Amino acid sequence: MKQYVVARPLYSEDAFADEHEKIHRHHKTLRHHVKQYFTCDLKRAKNAALSLLPFIGWMRIYQLKEWLLSDIVSGVSTGLVAVLQGLAYSLLASLPPWYGLFTAFFPVIIYFFLGTSRHISVGAFPVLSLMVGAVVTRLVPDEGPPVNITGFEGLTSDEQRVMVAASVTFLMGIMQLAMGLLQVGFIVMYLSDTLVSGFTTAAAVHILVSQLKFVLGLVVPGLSGPLSIVYIFVQIEKTNVCDLVTSILIMGVVFIVKEINDRYKAKLPVPIPIEVIMTVIACGVSYAFNFQVIYKVDVVGRIPLGYESPMAPNMQIFGQTAVEAFPMAIVGFAVAFSVAKVYSVKHDYIIDGNQELIAFGASNIIGAAFKSFAASTALSRSAVQESTGGKTQIAGLLSALIVMVVTLAIGFLLEPLPKSVLGAVVIVNLKGMLMQIREVPHLWRRDRPDCVVWVVTCLASILLGLDLGLAVGLGIELLTVVFRLVRFWIYEPEGVKIFRIPSPIFFANIDFFRGKLVGFNPLRVLRKRNKALRTIRKLLKKGELQMTSSLLCHTVSSKCSGPIEESEDESNMEELDQPTDFKDLPVQVNWNSELPANIQVPRVDVHSLILDFSAVSFLDISALKGLKAALKELIRVEVEVYIVACDEYILEKLHSCKFFDDEVKSSMFFLTLHDAMLHILEKHPVNSENTKVCEKV
């Protein structure tokens, strides 16, 4: 049995400070920050322009031959879907259908210039549309007089509703813009995955019920407030059979083809645009058989060609809708930022939360001036834009042009379209949100506090409405977090980082935790290494590279002259995220040595990382996912990770949640920090005189 004995002098704080130099961080004063903020030079002006207008950055590196065709195909596909979803989501907002076309045009144009995501599709989002509809029907109900507001005089009911929707969208945009200018984009980290999942599931239930009146062909007043979702069943016996049969047929076909798209997405060049196809067929059949007259089917009706003149928001409506506008601003940004973050990681570029707030704020303000309603991003539409090959927001711009063509020239072709078809399309697209309910049993077994947050948020949003439900869910979530620290201490022996975590790890600090681990981005290093291996293999294949006989140094020399430029192609990005594979190379490359052909790979001076979990009392589901992703990234760049002093409850939870696999193994856990350190010293002897101690915040 191996044993160890520790013998050292007894130190006081003063004695230890006398013998060991402590590294101090120099903090800038408030005066320095103020001076720096108001200092302007050419470089800072250039950076400010690139920050405010991010499209300049990616336009400068735009690969015309490689990307343009993909953007065109993506833009046309996305534009067709945007037309259909714009018409459908207008019904959720209790507005005439053609106003959805405005929402699919104006915000997209503004986001092209100001947004940092290259792949999301901006426009109507069903949850936001429903929240707008709740405000609209509260101030301008289907039955009875509207609320007494100056500016309603002489307007039709539809015009009053448009004014309400545009005004609340304008106010929502002001709030988003203000938050962006105040640099508070970090607020989305306090909306956990669990809370958002419960909230969007409840929203899907509201959307489902709100569309039943179109699917069943009923004339039901648009009602809002607690328990409003049960009012739809009052007139169920008056169902229009033609609407019902049409809806069932549409939903069945669209659902089946969407499943085919998902199952064979690797083989299909582009997803089958089944919603567009069925809409065209439904329009033709409705027109040929005169559904509106013979079967009393409610159709889209007259779609005016062209755009309407801009309008100013109503200040009195601001006062009536401020309470609803704030959660709309938060939800719209949170959903868009979450989707944008997924695609930015996949395609290896950076998005800025504060700039996204500015972009969506400006998009909603300008869009509202031209009578569009609240814009964010729809998951299904963004998936179409990305999966059809979209590389940049050029695809979004082209989708807006498709919408413009429909608005200016061929919108009249959609006039015989039954509203039941739009309702059916909306319901089919709810599948992803409704299926989130399957998370509840998993959460109950793995993390009951998270499960409580999910259930309470969902039930409150269903019974009390989306705005109050979100507030209740946020309150419950904050109750589960009494006091969390987001400061971590790092002790640095030579080649080793010891990372002490003095608080639980949860959704609000997991990103901060990952960013402070080792001082570099391991995923970016891994991708650089895999790109370098591609180049080395090409050189070996061409005979322009030969291995040296010294295998101990693992050096590589090249007979070619001049640097080899690394490809910036974003294709096969998933392959670059896989562990480095040396199976077809005669030696294993030493990444800290000089590489051939001037290939530059970031140097990694850390060989071991110790995570001190002695103060970590729990991890939630978001933290588990983030921790496992961080560990895999580090292991794949040959950084050995050890976790010490882990609570038994956390270890049991890791096992029950299937945390471990072929890369992340339970053997990385040690009883104490000293155990792990001795194990590392056996593998990597170091000079103890080079040990440093520092604090990172």
XYZ file of C-alpha atoms in Angstrom:
697
model
C 0.000 0.000 0.000
C 1.364 3.426 -0.986
C 1.655 5.994 1.788
C 2.822 9.559 2.074
C 3.973 11.744 4.974
C 3.847 15.530 4.871
C 6.384 17.507 6.906
C 6.666 21.297 6.705
C 7.244 24.268 8.994
C 4.283 25.817 10.770
C 3.568 29.082 9.063
C 1.712 32.127 10.242
C 0.341 34.446 7.573
C 3.196 36.867 8.089
C 5.880 34.166 8.018
C 4.501 32.643 4.851
C 4.273 36.073 3.215
C 7.930 36.743 4.089
C 9.147 33.588 2.351
C 6.856 33.466 -0.681
C 6.148 36.259 -3.083
C 2.461 36.848 -3.671
C 1.311 37.984 -7.082
C -1.046 40.954 -6.821
C -3.508 42.072 -9.445
C -3.429 45.749 -10.253
C -6.985 47.083 -10.478
C -7.716 50.156 -12.556
C -9.206 53.111 -10.731
C -12.582 54.647 -11.496
C -10.793 57.722 -12.823
C -8.820 55.553 -15.249
C -12.000 53.843 -16.470
C -13.742 57.193 -17.024
C -10.715 58.610 -18.847
C -10.444 55.519 -21.032
C -14.178 55.600 -21.800
C -14.064 59.166 -23.117
C -10.764 58.771 -24.969
C -11.155 58.476 -28.733
C -8.611 57.579 -31.389
C -8.677 56.033 -34.851
C -8.363 52.461 -33.586
C -11.151 52.883 -31.056
C -13.413 54.527 -33.634
C -12.802 51.592 -35.982
C -13.587 49.074 -33.231
C -16.736 50.985 -32.309
C -17.908 50.931 -35.921
C -17.270 47.180 -36.200
C -19.070 46.603 -32.901
C -22.117 48.673 -33.831
C -22.263 47.373 -37.422
C -21.124 43.741 -37.178
C -22.005 43.016 -40.811
C -18.852 44.922 -41.829
C -16.726 42.272 -40.130
C -18.147 39.233 -41.899
C -18.618 41.047 -45.216
C -14.855 41.667 -45.295
C -14.191 37.905 -45.193
C -17.155 36.902 -47.359
C -16.154 34.092 -49.723
C -18.182 34.983 -52.796
C -17.667 31.803 -54.820
C -18.066 29.396 -51.914
C -20.897 31.050 -49.966
C -23.101 33.026 -52.351
C -24.920 30.079 -53.938
C -25.572 28.540 -50.514
C -26.942 31.854 -49.237
C -29.228 32.185 -52.265
C -30.681 28.675 -51.833
C -31.097 29.264 -48.099
C -32.645 32.702 -48.594
C -35.271 31.483 -51.055
C -36.180 28.492 -48.860
C -36.366 30.609 -45.720
C -38.355 33.336 -47.478
C -41.079 30.913 -48.527
C -41.375 29.596 -44.971
C -41.312 33.162 -43.597
C -44.293 34.145 -45.788
C -46.362 31.254 -44.517
C -45.366 31.665 -40.873
C -45.924 35.423 -41.057
C -49.525 34.876 -42.150
C -50.054 32.145 -39.549
C -48.515 33.966 -36.585
C -50.574 37.080 -37.347
C -53.599 35.048 -36.257
C -51.888 34.467 -32.898
C -51.462 38.233 -32.576
C -55.169 38.757 -33.416
C -54.232 40.856 -36.450
C -55.107 40.681 -40.164
C -52.788 38.121 -41.805
C -50.836 40.455 -44.084
C -49.266 42.297 -41.138
C -47.197 39.165 -40.561
C -45.524 39.871 -43.907
C -44.395 43.234 -42.537
C -42.860 41.457 -39.533
C -40.986 39.127 -41.901
C -39.495 42.104 -43.776
C -38.610 45.236 -41.781
C -36.934 43.618 -38.712
C -34.909 41.349 -40.997
C -33.467 44.333 -42.871
C -32.433 46.100 -39.649
C -30.966 42.952 -38.105
C -28.835 42.413 -41.222
C -26.838 45.530 -40.327
C -26.848 45.335 -36.511
C -27.036 41.633 -35.562
C -24.056 39.453 -34.662
C -25.557 36.042 -35.517
C -25.062 34.864 -39.091
C -27.641 32.075 -39.018
C -30.845 32.953 -37.144
C -33.935 33.924 -39.103
C -35.534 37.063 -37.670
C -39.294 37.539 -37.711
C -42.431 36.437 -35.926
C -42.105 33.972 -33.028
C -45.273 32.150 -31.905
C -44.845 32.775 -28.167
C -44.298 36.508 -28.687
C -47.160 36.671 -31.166
C -49.458 35.120 -28.584
C -48.310 37.626 -25.941
C -49.018 40.466 -28.387
C -52.427 38.946 -29.093
C -53.272 38.897 -25.378
C -52.569 42.642 -25.161
C -54.479 43.365 -28.367
C -57.630 41.492 -27.306
C -57.511 43.077 -23.845
C -57.550 46.617 -25.225
C -59.675 45.908 -28.326
C -61.905 42.896 -27.541
C -63.890 41.030 -30.194
C -67.137 41.927 -28.447
C -67.832 45.173 -26.658
C -66.194 48.587 -26.888
C -62.406 49.057 -26.810
C -60.572 50.692 -23.941
C -60.932 54.465 -23.976
C -57.688 55.573 -25.631
C -57.024 58.836 -27.418
C -56.265 58.089 -31.045
C -58.864 55.333 -31.491
C -61.423 57.794 -32.804
C -62.472 57.131 -36.388
C -60.480 53.865 -36.669
C -61.901 50.458 -37.497
C -61.432 47.574 -35.066
C -58.574 46.154 -37.134
C -56.843 49.529 -37.306
C -57.155 49.912 -33.538
C -55.609 46.498 -33.057
C -52.750 47.326 -35.382
C -52.096 50.504 -33.385
C -52.015 48.518 -30.132
C -49.681 45.839 -31.554
C -47.336 48.402 -33.091
C -47.239 50.515 -29.925
C -46.478 47.611 -27.563
C -43.814 46.396 -30.028
C -42.293 49.891 -30.112
C -42.182 49.948 -26.303
C -40.674 46.458 -26.246
C -37.987 47.645 -28.683
C -37.193 50.667 -26.512
C -36.678 48.367 -23.525
C -34.393 46.042 -25.480
C -32.406 48.940 -26.911
C -32.011 50.505 -23.456
C -30.816 47.214 -21.976
C -28.316 46.827 -24.792
C -26.935 50.358 -24.361
C -26.686 49.780 -20.601
C -24.725 46.553 -21.252
C -27.091 44.254 -19.341
C -27.163 41.394 -21.827
C -25.975 39.115 -19.035
C -29.515 38.976 -17.618
C -30.382 36.010 -19.836
C -28.125 33.767 -17.748
C -30.705 34.055 -14.951
C -33.300 32.388 -17.169
C -32.263 28.755 -16.790
C -32.880 26.073 -19.396
C -35.443 24.547 -17.036
C -37.430 27.764 -16.635
C -37.408 28.511 -20.374
C -38.484 24.938 -21.127
C -41.442 25.111 -18.733
C -42.453 28.546 -19.985
C -42.327 27.653 -23.690
C -44.263 24.437 -23.050
C -47.033 26.456 -21.411
C -46.929 28.909 -24.299
C -47.324 25.989 -26.708
C -50.473 24.932 -24.841
C -51.887 28.456 -25.154
C -51.002 28.537 -28.857
C -52.583 25.131 -29.430
C -55.865 26.156 -27.842
C -55.902 29.549 -29.579
C -55.623 27.821 -32.963
C -58.437 25.357 -32.293
C -61.029 27.968 -33.256
C -59.499 28.151 -36.746
C -59.043 24.400 -37.041
C -62.656 23.810 -35.975
C -64.039 26.788 -37.890
C -65.588 28.408 -34.813
C -66.383 32.046 -34.142
C -65.073 32.514 -30.605
C -64.278 35.866 -28.972
C -60.591 36.381 -28.334
C -60.384 36.252 -24.546
C -57.375 36.592 -22.269
C -56.615 36.249 -18.595
C -56.652 33.364 -16.098
C -58.131 30.112 -17.388
C -58.797 31.675 -20.800
C -57.758 28.474 -22.539
C -60.993 26.675 -21.530
C -63.340 29.145 -23.240
C -62.723 27.642 -26.672
C -64.818 24.574 -25.871
C -68.033 26.506 -25.291
C -69.048 26.349 -28.961
C -67.493 22.997 -29.842
C -70.791 21.680 -31.232
C -70.694 24.334 -34.013
C -67.595 22.847 -35.646
C -67.238 23.408 -39.415
C -66.621 19.914 -40.818
C -64.844 21.198 -43.935
C -62.364 23.166 -41.806
C -61.816 20.186 -39.515
C -61.194 17.702 -42.352
C -58.869 20.155 -44.133
C -56.895 20.757 -40.943
C -56.526 17.073 -40.113
C -55.341 16.334 -43.652
C -52.839 19.197 -43.596
C -51.511 18.272 -40.151
C -51.136 14.607 -41.082
C -49.227 15.247 -44.301
C -47.010 17.991 -42.829
C -46.197 15.899 -39.758
C -45.216 12.830 -41.820
C -43.033 14.789 -44.237
C -41.343 16.672 -41.380
C -40.469 13.332 -39.801
C -39.000 12.246 -43.144
C -36.988 15.475 -43.282
C -35.571 14.806 -39.797
C -34.791 11.153 -40.445
C -33.121 11.662 -43.826
C -31.669 15.138 -43.344
C -28.174 13.834 -44.052
C -29.266 12.544 -47.475
C -31.629 15.333 -48.534
C -29.895 18.328 -50.174
C -32.569 20.631 -48.698
C -35.578 19.862 -46.471
C -38.828 19.313 -48.353
C -40.810 22.608 -47.982
C -43.998 20.730 -47.196
C -45.792 23.665 -45.527
C -45.354 25.746 -48.676
C -46.448 22.880 -50.921
C -49.586 22.164 -48.897
C -50.425 25.872 -48.736
C -50.288 26.173 -52.526
C -52.455 23.066 -52.911
C -54.943 24.316 -50.296
C -55.191 27.707 -52.038
C -55.916 26.049 -55.363
C -58.517 23.651 -53.986
C -60.219 26.391 -51.955
C -60.417 28.652 -55.011
C -61.598 25.892 -57.373
C -64.388 24.646 -55.093
C -65.278 28.051 -53.626
C -64.864 26.944 -49.995
C -65.757 30.398 -48.670
C -69.255 30.451 -50.194
C -70.245 26.790 -50.374
C -68.797 25.506 -47.087
C -68.707 28.793 -45.098
C -64.953 28.454 -44.596
C -63.175 31.487 -43.158
C -60.354 32.456 -45.564
C -57.472 34.941 -45.423
C -59.404 37.343 -47.658
C -58.169 40.549 -49.213
C -54.420 41.144 -48.965
C -53.600 44.742 -49.932
C -50.606 45.066 -52.231
C -47.729 47.234 -51.040
C -46.708 48.710 -47.703
C -48.625 51.116 -45.514
C -47.389 54.531 -44.443
C -45.496 54.632 -41.140
C -47.233 55.589 -37.904
C -46.151 56.996 -34.570
C -46.760 54.936 -31.419
C -49.542 55.915 -29.045
C -48.189 57.197 -25.720
C -51.378 56.281 -23.861
C -51.016 52.674 -24.991
C -47.491 52.707 -23.520
C -48.980 53.263 -20.083
C -51.538 50.505 -20.610
C -49.029 47.892 -21.820
C -45.742 48.547 -19.974
C -46.264 45.547 -17.672
C -46.705 43.196 -20.639
C -43.950 44.781 -22.777
C -41.117 44.004 -20.342
C -41.546 40.188 -20.235
C -42.005 40.286 -24.014
C -38.642 42.054 -24.341
C -36.950 39.495 -22.088
C -38.538 36.419 -23.690
C -37.900 37.626 -27.247
C -34.231 38.277 -26.535
C -33.674 35.129 -24.450
C -35.054 32.818 -27.152
C -33.160 34.549 -29.968
C -29.889 34.612 -28.027
C -30.189 30.931 -27.093
C -30.682 29.915 -30.733
C -27.911 32.247 -31.902
C -25.507 30.806 -29.329
C -26.100 27.257 -30.609
C -25.215 28.215 -34.182
C -22.268 30.402 -33.180
C -20.672 27.465 -31.343
C -21.354 25.121 -34.246
C -19.820 27.474 -36.825
C -17.051 28.910 -34.626
C -17.756 32.623 -34.376
C -18.608 34.993 -31.546
C -21.925 36.659 -30.747
C -22.372 39.642 -28.443
C -25.383 39.604 -26.118
C -25.455 43.370 -25.681
C -25.226 43.990 -29.425
C -28.024 41.458 -29.964
C -30.215 43.495 -27.605
C -29.411 46.632 -29.590
C -30.133 44.843 -32.871
C -33.501 43.459 -31.773
C -34.412 46.719 -30.068
C -33.770 48.716 -33.233
C -35.501 46.056 -35.366
C -38.653 46.205 -33.258
C -38.673 50.015 -33.037
C -38.327 50.543 -36.789
C -40.568 47.583 -37.581
C -43.292 48.935 -35.286
C -43.137 52.280 -37.081
C -44.117 50.384 -40.240
C -46.869 48.409 -38.449
C -45.099 45.108 -37.862
C -45.451 43.336 -34.531
C -42.941 41.810 -32.096
C -39.996 40.072 -33.777
C -37.549 37.511 -32.437
C -36.616 34.239 -34.122
C -38.542 31.048 -34.747
C -36.629 27.832 -34.121
C -38.053 26.019 -37.146
C -37.371 28.927 -39.514
C -33.795 29.347 -38.255
C -33.254 25.613 -38.702
C -34.349 25.952 -42.334
C -31.958 28.853 -42.920
C -29.004 26.975 -41.426
C -29.739 23.477 -42.745
C -30.185 24.670 -46.343
C -26.631 25.982 -46.349
C -26.977 29.577 -45.158
C -23.575 31.052 -44.302
C -24.412 34.659 -43.409
C -27.315 37.080 -43.067
C -27.187 37.500 -46.856
C -29.620 34.566 -46.706
C -31.822 36.563 -44.332
C -31.717 39.561 -46.656
C -32.784 37.392 -49.596
C -35.619 35.898 -47.534
C -36.848 39.449 -46.903
C -36.778 40.090 -50.665
C -38.965 37.016 -51.228
C -41.427 38.399 -48.678
C -41.322 41.777 -50.419
C -42.197 40.184 -53.766
C -45.243 38.536 -52.170
C -46.252 41.811 -50.496
C -45.894 43.959 -53.600
C -46.974 41.623 -56.395
C -48.446 38.193 -55.721
C -50.105 38.420 -52.327
C -53.547 38.219 -53.917
C -52.863 34.560 -54.762
C -53.103 33.745 -51.058
C -56.539 35.320 -50.571
C -58.519 32.012 -50.909
C -56.283 30.275 -48.325
C -58.439 28.884 -45.447
C -57.387 30.135 -42.020
C -57.749 26.547 -40.808
C -54.697 25.685 -42.945
C -52.652 28.368 -41.172
C -53.878 27.089 -37.811
C -52.916 23.529 -38.761
C -49.411 24.634 -39.783
C -48.956 26.461 -36.471
C -50.074 23.405 -34.476
C -47.732 21.018 -36.305
C -44.794 23.341 -35.611
C -45.564 23.153 -31.870
C -44.351 19.560 -31.663
C -40.884 20.450 -30.397
C -42.181 22.705 -27.625
C -44.955 20.352 -26.530
C -42.600 17.359 -26.378
C -40.532 19.170 -23.760
C -42.970 17.743 -21.214
C -40.952 14.530 -21.450
C -38.246 16.301 -19.429
C -40.367 16.202 -16.255
C -39.796 12.534 -15.254
C -36.087 12.887 -15.997
C -35.841 16.060 -13.913
C -37.769 14.457 -11.037
C -35.314 11.553 -10.888
C -32.182 13.632 -11.378
C -32.816 17.097 -9.936
C -36.054 17.698 -8.044
C -35.566 21.453 -7.426
C -35.191 21.942 -11.188
C -38.298 19.809 -11.682
C -40.253 22.042 -9.293
C -39.142 25.130 -11.245
C -40.293 23.517 -14.507
C -43.699 22.404 -13.203
C -44.495 25.631 -11.332
C -43.467 27.808 -14.279
C -45.500 25.740 -16.710
C -48.667 25.561 -14.569
C -48.487 29.242 -13.595
C -48.060 30.278 -17.228
C -51.030 28.135 -18.288
C -53.387 29.231 -15.520
C -52.324 32.849 -14.920
C -51.157 33.893 -18.383
C -47.673 34.080 -19.845
C -46.599 37.377 -18.272
C -47.572 36.447 -14.698
C -46.397 32.877 -15.226
C -42.915 34.035 -16.186
C -42.741 36.230 -13.078
C -43.834 33.345 -10.846
C -41.321 30.999 -12.453
C -38.484 33.471 -12.035
C -39.415 33.954 -8.390
C -39.417 30.202 -7.737
C -36.090 29.862 -9.501
C -34.506 32.603 -7.417
C -35.789 30.931 -4.265
C -33.753 27.846 -5.173
C -30.650 30.010 -5.205
C -30.153 31.631 -1.804
C -26.767 33.113 -2.329
C -24.287 32.118 -5.023
C -20.716 33.214 -5.410
C -19.161 33.519 -8.839
C -15.506 33.891 -7.791
C -12.972 31.127 -8.259
C -9.390 30.851 -6.939
C -6.565 29.397 -8.907
C -3.219 28.161 -7.517
C -0.600 27.591 -10.195
C 2.332 25.197 -9.747
C 4.429 24.746 -12.883
C 2.308 23.119 -15.595
C -0.614 22.635 -13.198
C -3.657 24.736 -12.432
C -5.548 24.126 -9.189
C -8.984 25.655 -9.482
C -10.853 26.151 -6.207
C -14.616 26.605 -6.521
C -16.066 28.199 -3.359
C -19.736 27.879 -4.316
C -22.253 25.553 -5.972
C -22.107 25.381 -9.774
C -25.405 26.170 -11.446
C -26.961 27.788 -14.493
C -26.000 31.351 -13.478
C -22.262 30.761 -13.054
C -21.430 27.788 -15.282
C -20.421 30.007 -18.230
C -18.245 32.144 -15.933
C -16.734 28.951 -14.525
C -15.870 27.585 -17.991
C -14.385 30.894 -19.082
C -11.980 31.046 -16.124
C -10.739 27.455 -16.081
C -7.440 27.549 -17.954
C -7.160 30.967 -19.556
C -7.627 29.754 -23.130
C -10.390 28.312 -25.290
C -9.697 24.552 -25.536
C -12.261 24.051 -28.309
C -10.517 26.618 -30.487
C -7.139 24.984 -29.758
C -8.556 21.567 -30.700
C -9.888 22.919 -33.983
C -6.536 24.557 -34.753
C -4.764 21.269 -34.065
C -7.102 19.266 -36.272
C -6.711 21.829 -39.058
C -2.931 21.551 -38.655
C -3.176 17.746 -38.920
C -5.105 18.122 -42.166
C -2.281 20.254 -43.548
C 0.408 17.825 -42.314
C -1.386 14.883 -43.940
C -1.619 16.798 -47.221
C 2.113 17.572 -47.096
C 2.941 13.926 -46.357
C 0.760 12.763 -49.227
C 2.475 15.170 -51.636
C 5.892 14.094 -50.409
C 6.709 17.610 -49.236
C 7.186 16.546 -45.619
C 9.447 13.983 -43.963
C 9.637 12.828 -40.380
C 12.923 13.173 -38.482
C 14.513 10.094 -37.027
C 14.349 11.505 -33.520
C 11.082 10.149 -32.159
C 11.856 11.408 -28.659
C 11.395 15.019 -29.708
C 8.558 14.200 -32.094
C 9.709 16.936 -34.469
C 8.546 17.313 -38.050
C 10.518 18.940 -40.850
C 9.372 20.056 -44.307
C 11.108 20.270 -47.664
C 8.622 22.861 -48.941
C 9.184 26.588 -48.711
C 6.747 29.278 -47.669
C 3.798 29.123 -45.284
C 0.783 26.927 -45.849
C -2.419 28.929 -45.395
C -5.064 27.271 -43.248
C -8.516 26.975 -44.775
C -11.245 29.116 -43.266
C -13.963 26.846 -44.666
C -16.652 26.234 -42.074
C -17.584 22.862 -43.537
C -16.925 19.691 -41.518
C -16.771 21.794 -38.346
C -18.076 18.841 -36.338
C -15.041 16.792 -37.423
C -12.736 19.477 -36.053
C -14.374 19.094 -32.619
C -13.439 15.400 -32.377
C -10.355 14.097 -30.514
C -7.073 14.462 -32.397
C -6.397 11.310 -34.445
C -2.775 10.266 -35.120
C -3.530 6.744 -36.384
C -2.101 7.296 -39.875
C 0.984 9.262 -38.720
C 4.302 7.584 -37.796
C 4.736 9.814 -34.730
C 2.557 11.776 -32.334
C 2.967 15.497 -32.927
C 4.377 17.573 -30.084
C 2.109 20.607 -30.280
C 4.452 22.794 -28.240
C 7.302 22.282 -30.718
C 7.897 24.140 -33.963
C 5.551 22.870 -36.681
C 6.294 22.716 -40.413
C 5.247 25.209 -43.066
C 4.809 27.988 -40.496
C 1.643 26.360 -39.134
C 0.677 28.210 -35.979
C -1.134 26.358 -33.186
C -1.721 27.987 -29.785
C 0.736 26.718 -27.200
C -0.717 24.944 -24.169
C 1.618 25.107 -21.167
C -0.801 23.383 -18.797
C -0.637 19.595 -18.598
C -2.862 19.084 -15.547
C -5.896 20.793 -14.052
C -7.209 20.078 -10.549
C -10.762 21.142 -9.682
C -11.253 21.501 -5.934
C -14.907 20.614 -5.264
C -14.682 20.793 -1.467
C -17.090 23.766 -1.354
C -19.398 22.623 -4.168
C -22.652 21.568 -2.518
C -24.673 20.874 -5.666
C -24.764 21.018 -9.476
C -27.935 21.541 -11.463
C -28.681 20.045 -14.874
C -27.296 23.055 -16.765
C -24.046 22.806 -14.796
C -23.736 19.075 -15.466
C -24.001 19.662 -19.205
C -21.562 22.583 -19.121
C -19.056 20.755 -16.886
C -19.022 17.641 -19.072
C -18.559 19.734 -22.216
C -15.673 21.642 -20.560
C -13.972 18.420 -19.390
C -14.201 16.848 -22.857
C -12.724 19.952 -24.483
C -9.777 19.918 -22.054
C -9.142 16.184 -22.361
C -9.115 16.453 -26.148
C -6.279 18.995 -25.985
C -4.259 16.662 -23.716
C -4.917 18.462 -20.439
C -5.354 15.892 -17.665
C -8.255 16.839 -15.374
C -8.611 15.766 -11.736
C -11.507 16.534 -9.397
C -10.825 16.396 -5.669
C -12.818 16.501 -2.414
C -16.100 15.910 -4.222
C -19.177 15.436 -2.068
C -20.604 11.905 -2.081
C -24.042 13.232 -3.079
C -22.574 14.869 -6.181
C -20.732 11.697 -7.155
C -23.952 9.708 -6.858
C -25.746 12.282 -8.979
C -23.019 12.129 -11.632
C -23.396 8.357 -11.839
C -27.209 8.491 -11.933
C -27.141 11.121 -14.694
C -24.752 8.985 -16.804
C -22.095 11.676 -16.592
C -19.198 9.307 -17.288
C -18.236 7.854 -20.667
C -15.113 6.770 -22.566
C -13.538 10.219 -22.243
C -14.844 11.516 -18.910
C -14.007 8.717 -16.460
C -14.609 8.300 -12.739
C -10.862 7.670 -12.285
C -10.269 11.434 -12.436
C -11.724 11.886 -8.909
C -9.332 11.879 -5.930
C -10.013 12.011 -2.193
C -7.902 15.092 -1.475
C -5.977 17.743 -3.285
C -2.718 16.312 -1.952
C -3.515 12.885 -3.353
C -4.074 14.335 -6.806
C -0.968 16.526 -6.607
C 1.305 13.611 -5.685
C -0.172 11.602 -8.550
C 0.622 14.451 -10.955
C 4.153 14.896 -9.594
C 4.874 11.226 -10.247
C 3.881 11.692 -13.888
C 5.244 15.232 -14.384
C 8.086 16.148 -11.979
C 8.303 19.937 -11.617
C 10.501 22.543 -9.997
C 8.598 23.553 -6.862
C 10.343 26.931 -6.766
C 8.276 28.067 -9.741
C 4.975 27.678 -7.915
C 2.721 30.753 -8.102
C -0.441 31.724 -6.287
C -2.993 34.091 -7.788
C -6.662 34.944 -7.728
C -8.856 35.339 -10.808
C -12.235 37.009 -10.702
